[in-house]
mmCIF file of C-alpha atoms in Angstrom:
data_model
loop_
_atom_site.group_PDB
_atom_site.id
_atom_site.type_symbol
_atom_site.label_atom_id
_atom_site.label_comp_id
_atom_site.label_asym_id
_atom_site.label_seq_id
_atom_site.Cartn_x
_atom_site.Cartn_y
_atom_site.Cartn_z
ATOM 1 C CA MET A 23 1.854 -18.908 -0.975
ATOM 2 C CA ALA A 24 2.053 -19.562 -4.710
ATOM 3 C CA TYR A 25 1.348 -16.674 -7.079
ATOM 4 C CA SER A 26 0.510 -18.798 -10.125
ATOM 5 C CA GLY A 27 -0.072 -22.356 -11.234
ATOM 6 C CA PRO A 28 -2.619 -24.863 -9.911
ATOM 7 C CA PHE A 29 -4.045 -24.230 -6.439
ATOM 8 C CA GLN A 30 -1.990 -25.640 -3.571
ATOM 9 C CA PRO A 31 -2.638 -26.098 0.149
ATOM 10 C CA GLY A 32 -1.866 -22.798 1.869
ATOM 11 C CA ASP A 33 -3.102 -20.635 -1.023
ATOM 12 C CA ARG A 34 -5.606 -17.920 -0.182
ATOM 13 C CA VAL A 35 -8.469 -18.528 -2.595
ATOM 14 C CA GLN A 36 -11.298 -16.136 -3.433
ATOM 15 C CA LEU A 37 -14.613 -17.567 -4.618
ATOM 16 C CA THR A 38 -17.066 -15.353 -6.525
ATOM 17 C CA ASP A 39 -20.732 -16.330 -6.586
ATOM 18 C CA PRO A 40 -23.246 -15.448 -9.335
ATOM 19 C CA LYS A 41 -24.123 -12.227 -7.472
ATOM 20 C CA ARG A 42 -20.423 -11.202 -7.454
ATOM 21 C CA ARG A 43 -20.079 -11.710 -3.714
ATOM 22 C CA HIS A 44 -16.628 -12.802 -2.565
ATOM 23 C CA HIS A 45 -15.724 -15.592 -0.162
ATOM 24 C CA THR A 46 -12.079 -15.907 0.906
ATOM 25 C CA PHE A 47 -10.292 -18.654 2.816
ATOM 26 C CA VAL A 48 -6.981 -20.539 2.969
ATOM 27 C CA LEU A 49 -6.879 -23.971 1.345
ATOM 28 C CA GLU A 50 -5.999 -27.006 3.447
ATOM 29 C CA ARG A 51 -6.243 -30.731 2.815
ATOM 30 C CA GLY A 52 -9.598 -32.076 3.977
ATOM 31 C CA GLY A 53 -10.923 -28.602 4.731
ATOM 32 C CA LYS A 54 -14.515 -27.479 4.271
ATOM 33 C CA TYR A 55 -15.974 -24.038 3.574
ATOM 34 C CA PHE A 56 -19.638 -23.499 4.400
ATOM 35 C CA THR A 57 -21.929 -21.117 2.503
ATOM 36 C CA HIS A 58 -25.701 -20.609 2.514
ATOM 37 C CA LYS A 59 -25.633 -22.602 -0.743
ATOM 38 C CA GLY A 60 -23.989 -25.608 0.877
ATOM 39 C CA GLU A 61 -20.469 -26.681 1.752
ATOM 40 C CA ILE A 62 -17.466 -26.584 -0.568
ATOM 41 C CA SER A 63 -14.628 -29.072 -0.180
ATOM 42 C CA HIS A 64 -11.116 -27.626 -0.288
ATOM 43 C CA ASP A 65 -9.968 -30.827 -1.990
ATOM 44 C CA ASP A 66 -12.252 -30.014 -4.936
ATOM 45 C CA ILE A 67 -10.242 -26.806 -5.492
ATOM 46 C CA ILE A 68 -6.699 -28.014 -4.798
ATOM 47 C CA GLY A 69 -5.079 -28.948 -8.120
ATOM 48 C CA LEU A 70 -7.415 -26.817 -10.251
ATOM 49 C CA ASP A 71 -6.110 -23.956 -12.386
ATOM 50 C CA GLU A 72 -7.161 -20.415 -11.533
ATOM 51 C CA GLY A 73 -10.334 -19.387 -13.318
ATOM 52 C CA SER A 74 -11.970 -22.769 -12.723
ATOM 53 C CA VAL A 75 -15.513 -23.276 -11.421
ATOM 54 C CA VAL A 76 -16.298 -25.254 -8.284
ATOM 55 C CA ARG A 77 -19.781 -26.343 -7.193
ATOM 56 C CA SER A 78 -21.146 -26.350 -3.689
ATOM 57 C CA GLN A 79 -22.992 -29.299 -2.178
ATOM 58 C CA LEU A 80 -26.300 -27.737 -3.335
ATOM 59 C CA GLY A 81 -25.068 -27.106 -6.886
ATOM 60 C CA SER A 82 -24.249 -23.371 -6.773
ATOM 61 C CA GLU A 83 -21.270 -22.404 -8.960
ATOM 62 C CA TYR A 84 -18.313 -20.297 -7.803
ATOM 63 C CA LEU A 85 -15.388 -18.894 -9.792
ATOM 64 C CA CYS A 86 -12.014 -19.621 -8.173
ATOM 65 C CA PHE A 87 -9.070 -17.208 -8.216
ATOM 66 C CA ARG A 88 -6.182 -16.474 -5.899
ATOM 67 C CA HIS A 89 -6.586 -13.599 -3.471
ATOM 68 C CA LEU A 90 -4.774 -10.606 -4.999
ATOM 69 C CA TYR A 91 -2.944 -7.821 -3.175
ATOM 70 C CA VAL A 92 -5.848 -5.422 -3.754
ATOM 71 C CA ASP A 93 -8.299 -7.968 -2.318
ATOM 72 C CA HIS A 94 -6.149 -8.442 0.763
ATOM 73 C CA VAL A 95 -5.815 -4.698 1.410
ATOM 74 C CA LEU A 96 -9.519 -3.978 1.128
ATOM 75 C CA SER A 97 -10.550 -6.889 3.349
ATOM 76 C CA MET A 98 -7.812 -7.133 5.980
ATOM 77 C CA PRO A 99 -8.346 -6.113 9.641
ATOM 78 C CA ARG A 100 -7.228 -2.575 10.347
ATOM 79 C CA GLY A 101 -6.546 -0.273 13.254
ATOM 80 C CA ALA A 102 -5.681 2.736 11.107
ATOM 81 C CA ALA A 103 -6.998 3.693 7.684
ATOM 82 C CA VAL A 104 -5.046 1.984 4.922
ATOM 83 C CA ILE A 105 -3.314 3.602 1.963
ATOM 84 C CA TYR A 106 -5.559 2.526 -0.898
ATOM 85 C CA PRO A 107 -4.173 0.803 -4.008
ATOM 86 C CA LYS A 108 -4.612 3.866 -6.234
ATOM 87 C CA ASP A 109 -2.235 5.834 -3.987
ATOM 88 C CA THR A 110 0.069 2.884 -3.337
ATOM 89 C CA ALA A 111 0.615 2.562 -7.088
ATOM 90 C CA GLN A 112 1.632 6.219 -7.301
ATOM 91 C CA ILE A 113 4.033 5.842 -4.372
ATOM 92 C CA LEU A 114 5.726 2.800 -5.907
ATOM 93 C CA VAL A 115 6.170 4.422 -9.338
ATOM 94 C CA GLU A 116 6.778 8.082 -8.466
ATOM 95 C CA GLY A 117 8.883 7.028 -5.489
ATOM 96 C CA ASP A 118 10.885 4.708 -7.765
ATOM 97 C CA ILE A 119 10.825 1.794 -5.326
ATOM 98 C CA PHE A 120 13.258 -0.629 -6.969
ATOM 99 C CA PRO A 121 14.421 -4.202 -6.259
ATOM 100 C CA GLY A 122 17.133 -4.144 -3.599
ATOM 101 C CA ALA A 123 16.179 -0.694 -2.268
ATOM 102 C CA ARG A 124 16.405 0.252 1.387
ATOM 103 C CA VAL A 125 13.099 1.948 2.195
ATOM 104 C CA LEU A 126 11.963 3.573 5.413
ATOM 105 C CA GLU A 127 8.281 4.198 6.057
ATOM 106 C CA ALA A 128 7.037 6.142 9.049
ATOM 107 C CA GLY A 129 3.453 5.402 9.945
ATOM 108 C CA ALA A 130 3.050 1.667 9.305
ATOM 109 C CA GLY A 131 -0.686 1.935 9.964
ATOM 110 C CA SER A 132 -2.319 -1.404 9.178
ATOM 111 C CA GLY A 133 0.475 -2.620 6.891
ATOM 112 C CA ALA A 134 -1.087 -2.109 3.446
ATOM 113 C CA LEU A 135 1.784 -0.032 2.066
ATOM 114 C CA THR A 136 4.305 -2.197 3.922
ATOM 115 C CA ILE A 137 3.204 -5.251 1.948
ATOM 116 C CA ALA A 138 3.544 -3.380 -1.346
ATOM 117 C CA LEU A 139 6.995 -2.059 -0.405
ATOM 118 C CA LEU A 140 8.229 -5.522 0.585
ATOM 119 C CA ARG A 141 7.025 -6.938 -2.734
ATOM 120 C CA ALA A 142 8.727 -4.112 -4.652
ATOM 121 C CA VAL A 143 12.151 -4.252 -2.939
ATOM 122 C CA GLY A 144 12.333 -8.046 -3.141
ATOM 123 C CA GLU A 145 14.400 -10.342 -0.956
ATOM 124 C CA GLN A 146 17.569 -8.283 -1.492
ATOM 125 C CA GLY A 147 15.957 -5.052 -0.272
ATOM 126 C CA THR A 148 14.979 -3.935 3.229
ATOM 127 C CA VAL A 149 11.917 -2.140 4.580
ATOM 128 C CA PHE A 150 12.105 -0.271 7.888
ATOM 129 C CA SER A 151 8.671 0.506 9.373
ATOM 130 C CA TRP A 152 8.426 3.000 12.210
ATOM 131 C CA GLU A 153 5.126 3.256 14.055
ATOM 132 C CA VAL A 154 4.480 5.331 17.165
ATOM 133 C CA ARG A 155 1.349 3.421 18.229
ATOM 134 C CA GLY A 156 1.666 -0.119 19.516
ATOM 135 C CA ASP A 157 -1.879 -1.144 18.531
ATOM 136 C CA HIS A 158 -1.320 -0.022 14.946
ATOM 137 C CA LEU A 159 1.981 -1.877 14.748
ATOM 138 C CA GLU A 160 0.278 -5.058 15.958
ATOM 139 C CA PHE A 161 -2.259 -4.819 13.122
ATOM 140 C CA ALA A 162 0.573 -4.232 10.638
ATOM 141 C CA GLN A 163 2.583 -7.204 11.896
ATOM 142 C CA GLU A 164 -0.422 -9.512 11.778
ATOM 143 C CA ASN A 165 -1.491 -8.406 8.288
ATOM 144 C CA VAL A 166 2.016 -8.644 6.833
ATOM 145 C CA ALA A 167 2.559 -12.097 8.347
ATOM 146 C CA THR A 168 -0.847 -13.246 7.071
ATOM 147 C CA TYR A 169 -0.130 -12.057 3.538
ATOM 148 C CA PHE A 170 3.360 -13.608 3.311
ATOM 149 C CA ARG A 171 2.431 -16.572 5.541
ATOM 150 C CA ASP A 172 5.304 -15.499 7.835
ATOM 151 C CA THR A 173 7.161 -12.345 8.827
ATOM 152 C CA PRO A 174 9.618 -11.500 6.006
ATOM 153 C CA GLN A 175 13.269 -11.609 7.043
ATOM 154 C CA ASN A 176 13.965 -8.280 5.304
ATOM 155 C CA TRP A 177 11.315 -6.366 7.261
ATOM 156 C CA ARG A 178 12.353 -4.264 10.268
ATOM 157 C CA PRO A 179 9.249 -3.110 12.184
ATOM 158 C CA ARG A 180 9.973 -0.704 15.014
ATOM 159 C CA LEU A 181 7.746 0.802 17.710
ATOM 160 C CA GLY A 182 8.936 4.336 18.357
ATOM 161 C CA ASP A 183 9.130 7.947 17.224
ATOM 162 C CA LEU A 184 10.839 8.651 13.910
ATOM 163 C CA ALA A 185 12.621 11.564 15.567
ATOM 164 C CA ASP A 186 14.700 8.978 17.468
ATOM 165 C CA ALA A 187 15.863 7.183 14.320
ATOM 166 C CA THR A 188 19.605 7.383 13.592
ATOM 167 C CA ARG A 189 21.937 6.281 10.810
ATOM 168 C CA GLY A 190 23.644 3.992 13.277
ATOM 169 C CA GLU A 191 20.413 2.130 13.973
ATOM 170 C CA LEU A 192 19.649 1.726 10.261
ATOM 171 C CA GLY A 193 23.218 0.718 9.436
ATOM 172 C CA GLU A 194 23.511 3.247 6.601
ATOM 173 C CA PRO A 195 21.352 5.880 4.898
ATOM 174 C CA VAL A 196 18.246 4.666 3.080
ATOM 175 C CA ASP A 197 17.313 5.084 -0.590
ATOM 176 C CA ARG A 198 13.681 6.097 -0.144
ATOM 177 C CA ILE A 199 11.506 7.473 2.660
ATOM 178 C CA VAL A 200 7.702 7.473 2.780
ATOM 179 C CA LEU A 201 5.913 9.452 5.497
ATOM 180 C CA ASP A 202 2.285 8.731 6.408
ATOM 181 C CA MET A 203 2.037 10.962 9.471
ATOM 182 C CA VAL A 204 -0.139 13.719 10.896
ATOM 183 C CA GLU A 205 2.686 16.296 10.983
ATOM 184 C CA PRO A 206 5.456 15.139 8.621
ATOM 185 C CA TRP A 207 7.004 18.638 8.462
ATOM 186 C CA HIS A 208 8.333 18.166 12.010
ATOM 187 C CA PHE A 209 10.561 15.279 10.869
ATOM 188 C CA LEU A 210 12.240 16.750 7.788
ATOM 189 C CA GLY A 211 15.523 17.210 9.647
ATOM 190 C CA THR A 212 15.552 13.506 10.505
ATOM 191 C CA VAL A 213 14.613 12.637 6.926
ATOM 192 C CA ALA A 214 17.493 14.740 5.549
ATOM 193 C CA ASP A 215 19.927 12.906 7.832
ATOM 194 C CA LEU A 216 18.670 9.413 6.962
ATOM 195 C CA LEU A 217 18.157 9.806 3.201
ATOM 196 C CA ILE A 218 20.994 9.452 0.700
ATOM 197 C CA PRO A 219 21.710 12.334 -1.712
ATOM 198 C CA GLY A 220 19.367 11.869 -4.663
ATOM 199 C CA GLY A 221 17.013 9.762 -2.554
ATOM 200 C CA VAL A 222 13.271 10.258 -2.908
ATOM 201 C CA LEU A 223 10.979 11.530 -0.154
ATOM 202 C CA MET A 224 7.238 10.994 -0.448
ATOM 203 C CA THR A 225 4.588 12.085 2.022
ATOM 204 C CA TYR A 226 0.935 11.109 2.271
ATOM 205 C CA VAL A 227 -1.313 13.732 3.876
ATOM 206 C CA ALA A 228 -5.082 14.012 3.904
ATOM 207 C CA THR A 229 -5.956 17.691 4.335
ATOM 208 C CA VAL A 230 -5.134 20.993 2.644
ATOM 209 C CA PRO A 231 -3.512 22.518 5.787
ATOM 210 C CA GLN A 232 -1.258 19.452 6.056
ATOM 211 C CA LEU A 233 -0.366 19.794 2.383
ATOM 212 C CA MET A 234 0.530 23.468 2.749
ATOM 213 C CA LYS A 235 2.684 22.946 5.845
ATOM 214 C CA THR A 236 4.461 19.970 4.258
ATOM 215 C CA MET A 237 5.280 21.866 1.062
ATOM 216 C CA GLU A 238 6.517 24.935 2.945
ATOM 217 C CA GLY A 239 8.497 22.783 5.375
ATOM 218 C CA ILE A 240 10.335 21.077 2.517
ATOM 219 C CA ARG A 241 11.130 24.443 0.932
ATOM 220 C CA GLN A 242 12.363 25.919 4.206
ATOM 221 C CA ALA A 243 14.602 22.899 4.899
ATOM 222 C CA ARG A 244 16.642 23.940 1.842
ATOM 223 C CA CYS A 245 18.089 20.482 1.315
ATOM 224 C CA PHE A 246 15.459 19.120 -1.055
ATOM 225 C CA THR A 247 14.372 19.876 -4.605
ATOM 226 C CA GLU A 248 11.232 21.939 -5.212
ATOM 227 C CA PRO A 249 8.400 19.648 -4.043
ATOM 228 C CA ARG A 250 5.526 18.452 -6.223
ATOM 229 C CA ALA A 251 2.021 17.682 -4.985
ATOM 230 C CA TRP A 252 -0.957 15.888 -6.525
ATOM 231 C CA GLU A 253 -3.933 13.660 -5.804
ATOM 232 C CA THR A 254 -5.258 10.663 -7.707
ATOM 233 C CA LEU A 255 -8.940 10.247 -8.519
ATOM 234 C CA LEU A 256 -10.354 6.920 -9.717
ATOM 235 C CA ARG A 257 -13.691 6.521 -11.480
ATOM 236 C CA GLU A 258 -14.894 3.204 -12.855
ATOM 237 C CA TRP A 259 -17.294 2.851 -15.788
ATOM 238 C CA ARG A 260 -20.302 0.597 -16.243
ATOM 239 C CA VAL A 261 -20.161 -0.748 -19.807
ATOM 240 C CA GLU A 262 -23.485 -2.254 -20.903
ATOM 241 C CA GLY A 263 -24.141 -1.453 -24.562
ATOM 242 C CA LEU A 264 -25.976 1.853 -25.041
ATOM 243 C CA ALA A 265 -26.240 2.197 -21.258
ATOM 244 C CA THR A 266 -22.462 2.709 -20.944
ATOM 245 C CA ARG A 267 -21.804 5.451 -18.395
ATOM 246 C CA PRO A 268 -19.577 6.374 -15.456
ATOM 247 C CA GLU A 269 -20.343 4.686 -12.151
ATOM 248 C CA HIS A 270 -22.380 6.874 -9.825
ATOM 249 C CA ARG A 271 -19.802 6.371 -7.066
ATOM 250 C CA MET A 272 -16.088 6.968 -7.410
ATOM 251 C CA ASN A 273 -12.926 6.783 -5.331
ATOM 252 C CA ALA A 274 -12.263 10.493 -5.145
ATOM 253 C CA HIS A 275 -10.026 12.256 -2.647
ATOM 254 C CA THR A 276 -8.142 10.036 -0.228
ATOM 255 C CA ALA A 277 -4.931 12.024 0.238
ATOM 256 C CA PHE A 278 -2.353 14.338 -1.303
ATOM 257 C CA LEU A 279 1.023 12.938 -2.280
ATOM 258 C CA VAL A 280 4.097 15.162 -2.010
ATOM 259 C CA TRP A 281 7.374 14.303 -3.767
ATOM 260 C CA ALA A 282 10.883 15.720 -3.396
ATOM 261 C CA ARG A 283 14.503 14.583 -3.741
ATOM 262 C CA ARG A 284 17.379 15.009 -1.317
ATOM 263 C CA LEU A 285 20.164 17.345 -2.433
ATOM 264 C CA ALA A 286 23.854 16.670 -1.926
ATOM 265 C CA ASP A 287 25.341 17.785 1.397
ATOM 266 C CA GLY A 288 26.148 21.484 1.442
ATOM 267 C CA VAL A 289 24.057 22.283 -1.636
ATOM 268 C CA THR A 290 21.153 24.715 -1.444
ATOM 269 C CA PRO A 291 18.385 24.635 -4.044
ATOM 270 C CA PRO A 292 18.324 27.339 -6.725
ATOM 271 C CA ARG A 293 15.545 29.813 -6.161
ATOM 272 C CA PRO A 294 12.556 28.776 -8.314
ATOM 273 C CA GLN A 295 11.560 31.333 -10.924
ATOM 274 C CA ARG A 296 7.850 31.793 -11.051
ATOM 275 C CA ARG A 297 6.005 33.617 -13.791
ATOM 276 C CA ALA A 298 5.375 37.237 -12.853
ATOM 277 C CA ARG A 299 1.763 38.187 -12.246
ATOM 278 C CA ARG A 300 0.268 41.120 -14.110
#
């Protein structure tokens, strides 16, 4: 799949009609796409630059762009809820996912974060995805293969419990760990064993009780820095002259993100000094 340049066979193209409805399909020589406004020939799109307009058999106009990561995530089949782009962006930046990194994620879900991690680590990096449910792993494998048009060689999906993961199986400790699990605090001992000193741990939890138990679990493990927690809220705006205003709907709470770093072996964290209460 090309990421830029004229459209080629195999590209996933997204057409937008005058009512801003999206139609997505993969281009192939001689292919046809049928809409209620008439058929569209794939050959009429192949060779065009992105941002071009194609007309259906009945004369309706459609804008043509490649299918972006965010489009794929929001439209792909899913068995488990996906990590939405607003949280994925925070994980990639706050988690410092760098090219060449070895990243372990536990809770592959439907593969949305997996795709982003594979893009971030590049061909020289490796992503290990542990998933305890076989049906979820199947969705992840299908969605990742669909996005990349094949299963990436640097992806290591694994059906099993993270508690069974060992350094020997991974080859060496990993640089980053991301947990999207119901009870991540139960696996902090495994995380401490698999993560390099200075490595970043991030967890994705949905509820306040999960947040509290995760934070306290990290503190009690005494091999991580003081954890940080936050959530990301996203509100779009409608900009139409004097009618400019926030959208009535917004992407509010999806989950809490918790961040901490692994300490060196044998080091215990200094006791945090909190401001005295009057």
